[in-house]
Amino acid sequence: MTTGCRPAAAPPGADAPRVGAGYAACHHGEILQGVFRDAHGHGRVAGLVTLPMPGLGTHAEFVRSPGAAPEELWVTPAGRTKALSAASLAVRECAARRREAACGGRLRLSGDIPVGLGMGSSSSDVIAAVRAVADSFGLRLSPRTIARLAVRAEQASDPLMLDGRPMLFAQREGRVLEVLGDALPAAVVVGCAVGGGRPVDTLSLPAPDHDDEDVRAYERLRALLRRAVAEGDPALLGQVATESARRAQQRLGHDEFGPLTEIAARTGAVGVQIAHSGSVAGLLFDPAARRLRRRLRCCADALEDQGIPVTKIFTTFTTSEEFPHGRAHSGVDRPAGPRQTGGRPAVPAL
């Protein structure tokens, strides 16, 4: 198995290559991340709730070469070793289900997710690769199976294989701890980049050391987020995001956290959200707030004045758009979330 772009040669008489396609979206960091009690109320497990972000993702194409050795796997661009590992695992999984021999092939990835900013670029690569391999076998793997393969491929995975509902997800175990509801409360997010937009080396950060008080605090935030989702309350959503980001500063230490919270208070944002393993951040606004466009413009201007570049303005609104996961993944509806009755704010991406 290699990361080069030279195609694997199939032996004479081998079947024709079979092509599959896959897609996975990204996210904008976390609304909540910490350590929680497991389903039985005892023990600790790391978990997170991500903030979905529309419009960016990874497309994958896998050209399967029946008859080629399973080790003859190639990926383009070179260096995407996690996605290649996921493709290898997915080939063996799908071949076993089809009662076929595992084989080699070529994986090609394309997309527009910035790398190293905490937006789930590696998870997106991995999940798109698994879906493309499955599609080349004419299969559609369940989210649970994709999560299992993703964790094996990259040790921890974001929950991008799920259906878009807000879920507390154990990223190192690949399992859902709790489905919090149907959709996050509607909010408008002014996205920005802290730390100069430089990638964060999470391996260089001190390992989190959570005690019982931390678990109790995160469980309170979990309950508050559950209530925010049930009531569709963006203010509670912002409260959870801000407190989670504040607690993460003990490890991340972003210089911009103070200015972000000050700008949020001055412009009427309901909260501040920061990726716990990257440099993307966002200020959350209630879409029903008075003079919303003016608030958003004032927020963007204030961020720029502080030297914090604005990246994109987007919403948490979920649509019924179908994402292309290849032939075996077509016709999959995404649940429709709450819509703003007055329409989305006509704010341009910056």
PDB file of N, CA, C and O in Angstrom, residues 299-343:
ATOM      1  N   CYS A 299     -20.124  43.147  13.775  1.00  0.00           N
ATOM      2  CA  CYS A 299     -19.299  42.050  14.281  1.00  0.00           C
ATOM      3  C   CYS A 299     -18.105  41.821  13.364  1.00  0.00           C
ATOM      4  O   CYS A 299     -16.957  41.720  13.834  1.00  0.00           O
ATOM      5  N   ALA A 300     -18.340  41.752  12.061  1.00  0.00           N
ATOM      6  CA  ALA A 300     -17.255  41.524  11.105  1.00  0.00           C
ATOM      7  C   ALA A 300     -16.235  42.660  11.167  1.00  0.00           C
ATOM      8  O   ALA A 300     -15.024  42.425  11.144  1.00  0.00           O
ATOM      9  N   ASP A 301     -16.722  43.901  11.249  1.00  0.00           N
ATOM     10  CA  ASP A 301     -15.812  45.050  11.329  1.00  0.00           C
ATOM     11  C   ASP A 301     -14.978  44.991  12.601  1.00  0.00           C
ATOM     12  O   ASP A 301     -13.765  45.268  12.590  1.00  0.00           O
ATOM     13  N   ALA A 302     -15.623  44.635  13.733  1.00  0.00           N
ATOM     14  CA  ALA A 302     -14.909  44.579  15.007  1.00  0.00           C
ATOM     15  C   ALA A 302     -13.845  43.483  14.990  1.00  0.00           C
ATOM     16  O   ALA A 302     -12.742  43.663  15.532  1.00  0.00           O
ATOM     17  N   LEU A 303     -14.163  42.360  14.390  1.00  0.00           N
ATOM     18  CA  LEU A 303     -13.178  41.280  14.287  1.00  0.00           C
ATOM     19  C   LEU A 303     -11.972  41.720  13.463  1.00  0.00           C
ATOM     20  O   LEU A 303     -10.815  41.499  13.857  1.00  0.00           O
ATOM     21  N   GLU A 304     -12.233  42.350  12.330  1.00  0.00           N
ATOM     22  CA  GLU A 304     -11.142  42.806  11.478  1.00  0.00           C
ATOM     23  C   GLU A 304     -10.292  43.847  12.205  1.00  0.00           C
ATOM     24  O   GLU A 304      -9.060  43.862  12.081  1.00  0.00           O
ATOM     25  N   ASP A 305     -10.945  44.720  12.978  1.00  0.00           N
ATOM     26  CA  ASP A 305     -10.202  45.732  13.735  1.00  0.00           C
ATOM     27  C   ASP A 305      -9.260  45.082  14.746  1.00  0.00           C
ATOM     28  O   ASP A 305      -8.213  45.649  15.085  1.00  0.00           O
ATOM     29  N   GLN A 306      -9.635  43.916  15.250  1.00  0.00           N
ATOM     30  CA  GLN A 306      -8.804  43.192  16.212  1.00  0.00           C
ATOM     31  C   GLN A 306      -7.764  42.299  15.531  1.00  0.00           C
ATOM     32  O   GLN A 306      -7.029  41.570  16.196  1.00  0.00           O
ATOM     33  N   GLY A 307      -7.730  42.340  14.208  1.00  0.00           N
ATOM     34  CA  GLY A 307      -6.802  41.494  13.471  1.00  0.00           C
ATOM     35  C   GLY A 307      -7.221  40.047  13.407  1.00  0.00           C
ATOM     36  O   GLY A 307      -6.382  39.158  13.203  1.00  0.00           O
ATOM     37  N   ILE A 308      -8.529  39.788  13.596  1.00  0.00           N
ATOM     38  CA  ILE A 308      -9.071  38.432  13.524  1.00  0.00           C
ATOM     39  C   ILE A 308      -9.804  38.302  12.195  1.00  0.00           C
ATOM     40  O   ILE A 308     -10.886  38.871  12.025  1.00  0.00           O
ATOM     41  N   PRO A 309      -9.243  37.612  11.212  1.00  0.00           N
ATOM     42  CA  PRO A 309      -9.860  37.576   9.885  1.00  0.00           C
ATOM     43  C   PRO A 309     -11.194  36.836   9.873  1.00  0.00           C
ATOM     44  O   PRO A 309     -11.330  35.754  10.450  1.00  0.00           O
ATOM     45  N   VAL A 310     -12.187  37.445   9.234  1.00  0.00           N
ATOM     46  CA  VAL A 310     -13.485  36.806   9.036  1.00  0.00           C
ATOM     47  C   VAL A 310     -13.374  35.862   7.849  1.00  0.00           C
ATOM     48  O   VAL A 310     -12.798  36.210   6.816  1.00  0.00           O
ATOM     49  N   THR A 311     -13.902  34.669   7.987  1.00  0.00           N
ATOM     50  CA  THR A 311     -13.781  33.667   6.926  1.00  0.00           C
ATOM     51  C   THR A 311     -15.080  33.467   6.162  1.00  0.00           C
ATOM     52  O   THR A 311     -15.110  33.524   4.937  1.00  0.00           O
ATOM     53  N   LYS A 312     -16.172  33.244   6.874  1.00  0.00           N
ATOM     54  CA  LYS A 312     -17.438  32.967   6.203  1.00  0.00           C
ATOM     55  C   LYS A 312     -18.587  33.175   7.172  1.00  0.00           C
ATOM     56  O   LYS A 312     -18.453  32.897   8.366  1.00  0.00           O
ATOM     57  N   ILE A 313     -19.702  33.664   6.647  1.00  0.00           N
ATOM     58  CA  ILE A 313     -20.929  33.758   7.432  1.00  0.00           C
ATOM     59  C   ILE A 313     -21.871  32.666   6.933  1.00  0.00           C
ATOM     60  O   ILE A 313     -22.132  32.569   5.739  1.00  0.00           O
ATOM     61  N   PHE A 314     -22.334  31.825   7.854  1.00  0.00           N
ATOM     62  CA  PHE A 314     -23.194  30.713   7.466  1.00  0.00           C
ATOM     63  C   PHE A 314     -24.232  30.479   8.552  1.00  0.00           C
ATOM     64  O   PHE A 314     -24.266  31.198   9.558  1.00  0.00           O
ATOM     65  N   THR A 315     -25.093  29.510   8.349  1.00  0.00           N
ATOM     66  CA  THR A 315     -26.156  29.238   9.311  1.00  0.00           C
ATOM     67  C   THR A 315     -26.144  27.777   9.733  1.00  0.00           C
ATOM     68  O   THR A 315     -25.536  26.922   9.080  1.00  0.00           O
ATOM     69  N   THR A 316     -26.827  27.515  10.832  1.00  0.00           N
ATOM     70  CA  THR A 316     -26.995  26.128  11.284  1.00  0.00           C
ATOM     71  C   THR A 316     -28.209  25.485  10.647  1.00  0.00           C
ATOM     72  O   THR A 316     -28.530  24.339  10.966  1.00  0.00           O
ATOM     73  N   PHE A 317     -28.899  26.194   9.788  1.00  0.00           N
ATOM     74  CA  PHE A 317     -30.119  25.652   9.198  1.00  0.00           C
ATOM     75  C   PHE A 317     -29.793  24.397   8.407  1.00  0.00           C
ATOM     76  O   PHE A 317     -28.932  24.406   7.526  1.00  0.00           O
ATOM     77  N   THR A 318     -30.483  23.321   8.683  1.00  0.00           N
ATOM     78  CA  THR A 318     -30.342  22.082   7.920  1.00  0.00           C
ATOM     79  C   THR A 318     -31.360  22.090   6.797  1.00  0.00           C
ATOM     80  O   THR A 318     -32.488  22.505   6.977  1.00  0.00           O
ATOM     81  N   THR A 319     -30.948  21.624   5.629  1.00  0.00           N
ATOM     82  CA  THR A 319     -31.861  21.568   4.497  1.00  0.00           C
ATOM     83  C   THR A 319     -32.118  20.119   4.125  1.00  0.00           C
ATOM     84  O   THR A 319     -31.544  19.196   4.684  1.00  0.00           O
ATOM     85  N   SER A 320     -32.976  19.909   3.135  1.00  0.00           N
ATOM     86  CA  SER A 320     -33.263  18.559   2.648  1.00  0.00           C
ATOM     87  C   SER A 320     -32.364  18.201   1.471  1.00  0.00           C
ATOM     88  O   SER A 320     -32.625  17.246   0.751  1.00  0.00           O
ATOM     89  N   GLU A 321     -31.291  18.983   1.275  1.00  0.00           N
ATOM     90  CA  GLU A 321     -30.359  18.712   0.180  1.00  0.00           C
ATOM     91  C   GLU A 321     -29.781  17.308   0.315  1.00  0.00           C
ATOM     92  O   GLU A 321     -29.486  16.855   1.406  1.00  0.00           O
ATOM     93  N   GLU A 322     -29.630  16.633  -0.803  1.00  0.00           N
ATOM     94  CA  GLU A 322     -29.027  15.310  -0.804  1.00  0.00           C
ATOM     95  C   GLU A 322     -27.578  15.430  -1.238  1.00  0.00           C
ATOM     96  O   GLU A 322     -27.267  16.071  -2.224  1.00  0.00           O
ATOM     97  N   PHE A 323     -26.701  14.806  -0.481  1.00  0.00           N
ATOM     98  CA  PHE A 323     -25.292  14.856  -0.811  1.00  0.00           C
ATOM     99  C   PHE A 323     -24.935  13.642  -1.662  1.00  0.00           C
ATOM    100  O   PHE A 323     -25.391  12.535  -1.402  1.00  0.00           O
ATOM    101  N   PRO A 324     -24.108  13.829  -2.688  1.00  0.00           N
ATOM    102  CA  PRO A 324     -23.773  12.727  -3.590  1.00  0.00           C
ATOM    103  C   PRO A 324     -22.817  11.733  -2.959  1.00  0.00           C
ATOM    104  O   PRO A 324     -21.659  12.049  -2.724  1.00  0.00           O
ATOM    105  N   HIS A 325     -23.305  10.542  -2.675  1.00  0.00           N
ATOM    106  CA  HIS A 325     -22.459   9.490  -2.112  1.00  0.00           C
ATOM    107  C   HIS A 325     -22.246   8.378  -3.137  1.00  0.00           C
ATOM    108  O   HIS A 325     -21.917   7.272  -2.786  1.00  0.00           O
ATOM    109  N   GLY A 326     -22.479   8.671  -4.423  1.00  0.00           N
ATOM    110  CA  GLY A 326     -22.327   7.636  -5.428  1.00  0.00           C
ATOM    111  C   GLY A 326     -23.636   6.909  -5.664  1.00  0.00           C
ATOM    112  O   GLY A 326     -24.653   7.161  -5.031  1.00  0.00           O
ATOM    113  N   ARG A 327     -23.635   5.977  -6.592  1.00  0.00           N
ATOM    114  CA  ARG A 327     -24.867   5.294  -6.991  1.00  0.00           C
ATOM    115  C   ARG A 327     -25.514   4.565  -5.811  1.00  0.00           C
ATOM    116  O   ARG A 327     -26.723   4.608  -5.621  1.00  0.00           O
ATOM    117  N   ALA A 328     -24.693   3.893  -5.016  1.00  0.00           N
ATOM    118  CA  ALA A 328     -25.255   3.112  -3.915  1.00  0.00           C
ATOM    119  C   ALA A 328     -25.743   3.991  -2.782  1.00  0.00           C
ATOM    120  O   ALA A 328     -26.385   3.520  -1.857  1.00  0.00           O
ATOM    121  N   HIS A 329     -25.439   5.298  -2.843  1.00  0.00           N
ATOM    122  CA  HIS A 329     -25.827   6.204  -1.772  1.00  0.00           C
ATOM    123  C   HIS A 329     -26.841   7.237  -2.244  1.00  0.00           C
ATOM    124  O   HIS A 329     -27.120   8.196  -1.547  1.00  0.00           O
ATOM    125  N   SER A 330     -27.376   7.070  -3.422  1.00  0.00           N
ATOM    126  CA  SER A 330     -28.318   8.061  -3.936  1.00  0.00           C
ATOM    127  C   SER A 330     -29.675   7.898  -3.287  1.00  0.00           C
ATOM    128  O   SER A 330     -30.031   6.843  -2.785  1.00  0.00           O
ATOM    129  N   GLY A 331     -30.443   8.989  -3.311  1.00  0.00           N
ATOM    130  CA  GLY A 331     -31.795   8.941  -2.774  1.00  0.00           C
ATOM    131  C   GLY A 331     -31.861   8.902  -1.272  1.00  0.00           C
ATOM    132  O   GLY A 331     -32.823   8.428  -0.698  1.00  0.00           O
ATOM    133  N   VAL A 332     -30.838   9.412  -0.590  1.00  0.00           N
ATOM    134  CA  VAL A 332     -30.825   9.404   0.872  1.00  0.00           C
ATOM    135  C   VAL A 332     -31.243  10.783   1.353  1.00  0.00           C
ATOM    136  O   VAL A 332     -30.559  11.761   1.123  1.00  0.00           O
ATOM    137  N   ASP A 333     -32.373  10.871   2.002  1.00  0.00           N
ATOM    138  CA  ASP A 333     -32.870  12.154   2.465  1.00  0.00           C
ATOM    139  C   ASP A 333     -32.150  12.569   3.733  1.00  0.00           C
ATOM    140  O   ASP A 333     -31.880  11.768   4.609  1.00  0.00           O
ATOM    141  N   ARG A 334     -31.865  13.861   3.824  1.00  0.00           N
ATOM    142  CA  ARG A 334     -31.360  14.443   5.048  1.00  0.00           C
ATOM    143  C   ARG A 334     -32.519  15.130   5.738  1.00  0.00           C
ATOM    144  O   ARG A 334     -33.329  15.784   5.090  1.00  0.00           O
ATOM    145  N   PRO A 335     -32.656  14.987   7.064  1.00  0.00           N
ATOM    146  CA  PRO A 335     -33.801  15.531   7.749  1.00  0.00           C
ATOM    147  C   PRO A 335     -33.845  17.041   7.673  1.00  0.00           C
ATOM    148  O   PRO A 335     -32.822  17.710   7.788  1.00  0.00           O
ATOM    149  N   ALA A 336     -35.035  17.576   7.438  1.00  0.00           N
ATOM    150  CA  ALA A 336     -35.195  19.017   7.380  1.00  0.00           C
ATOM    151  C   ALA A 336     -35.276  19.573   8.792  1.00  0.00           C
ATOM    152  O   ALA A 336     -36.009  19.074   9.629  1.00  0.00           O
ATOM    153  N   GLY A 337     -34.509  20.595   9.060  1.00  0.00           N
ATOM    154  CA  GLY A 337     -34.503  21.218  10.381  1.00  0.00           C
ATOM    155  C   GLY A 337     -35.358  22.461  10.386  1.00  0.00           C
ATOM    156  O   GLY A 337     -36.048  22.776   9.418  1.00  0.00           O
ATOM    157  N   PRO A 338     -35.330  23.212  11.484  1.00  0.00           N
ATOM    158  CA  PRO A 338     -36.137  24.407  11.569  1.00  0.00           C
ATOM    159  C   PRO A 338     -35.695  25.442  10.558  1.00  0.00           C
ATOM    160  O   PRO A 338     -34.507  25.632  10.328  1.00  0.00           O
ATOM    161  N   ARG A 339     -36.630  26.122   9.967  1.00  0.00           N
ATOM    162  CA  ARG A 339     -36.329  27.160   8.985  1.00  0.00           C
ATOM    163  C   ARG A 339     -36.773  28.507   9.533  1.00  0.00           C
ATOM    164  O   ARG A 339     -37.778  28.606  10.209  1.00  0.00           O
ATOM    165  N   GLN A 340     -36.041  29.517   9.188  1.00  0.00           N
ATOM    166  CA  GLN A 340     -36.399  30.850   9.628  1.00  0.00           C
ATOM    167  C   GLN A 340     -37.545  31.346   8.782  1.00  0.00           C
ATOM    168  O   GLN A 340     -37.480  31.352   7.556  1.00  0.00           O
ATOM    169  N   THR A 341     -38.629  31.763   9.396  1.00  0.00           N
ATOM    170  CA  THR A 341     -39.818  32.139   8.643  1.00  0.00           C
ATOM    171  C   THR A 341     -39.577  33.328   7.739  1.00  0.00           C
ATOM    172  O   THR A 341     -40.176  33.452   6.683  1.00  0.00           O
ATOM    173  N   GLY A 342     -38.681  34.215   8.115  1.00  0.00           N
ATOM    174  CA  GLY A 342     -38.434  35.390   7.301  1.00  0.00           C
ATOM    175  C   GLY A 342     -37.383  35.158   6.243  1.00  0.00           C
ATOM    176  O   GLY A 342     -36.972  36.091   5.570  1.00  0.00           O
ATOM    177  N   GLY A 343     -36.894  33.912   6.071  1.00  0.00           N
ATOM    178  CA  GLY A 343     -35.850  33.642   5.105  1.00  0.00           C
ATOM    179  C   GLY A 343     -34.478  33.841   5.715  1.00  0.00           C
ATOM    180  O   GLY A 343     -34.327  34.473   6.748  1.00  0.00           O
TER     181      GLY A 343
END
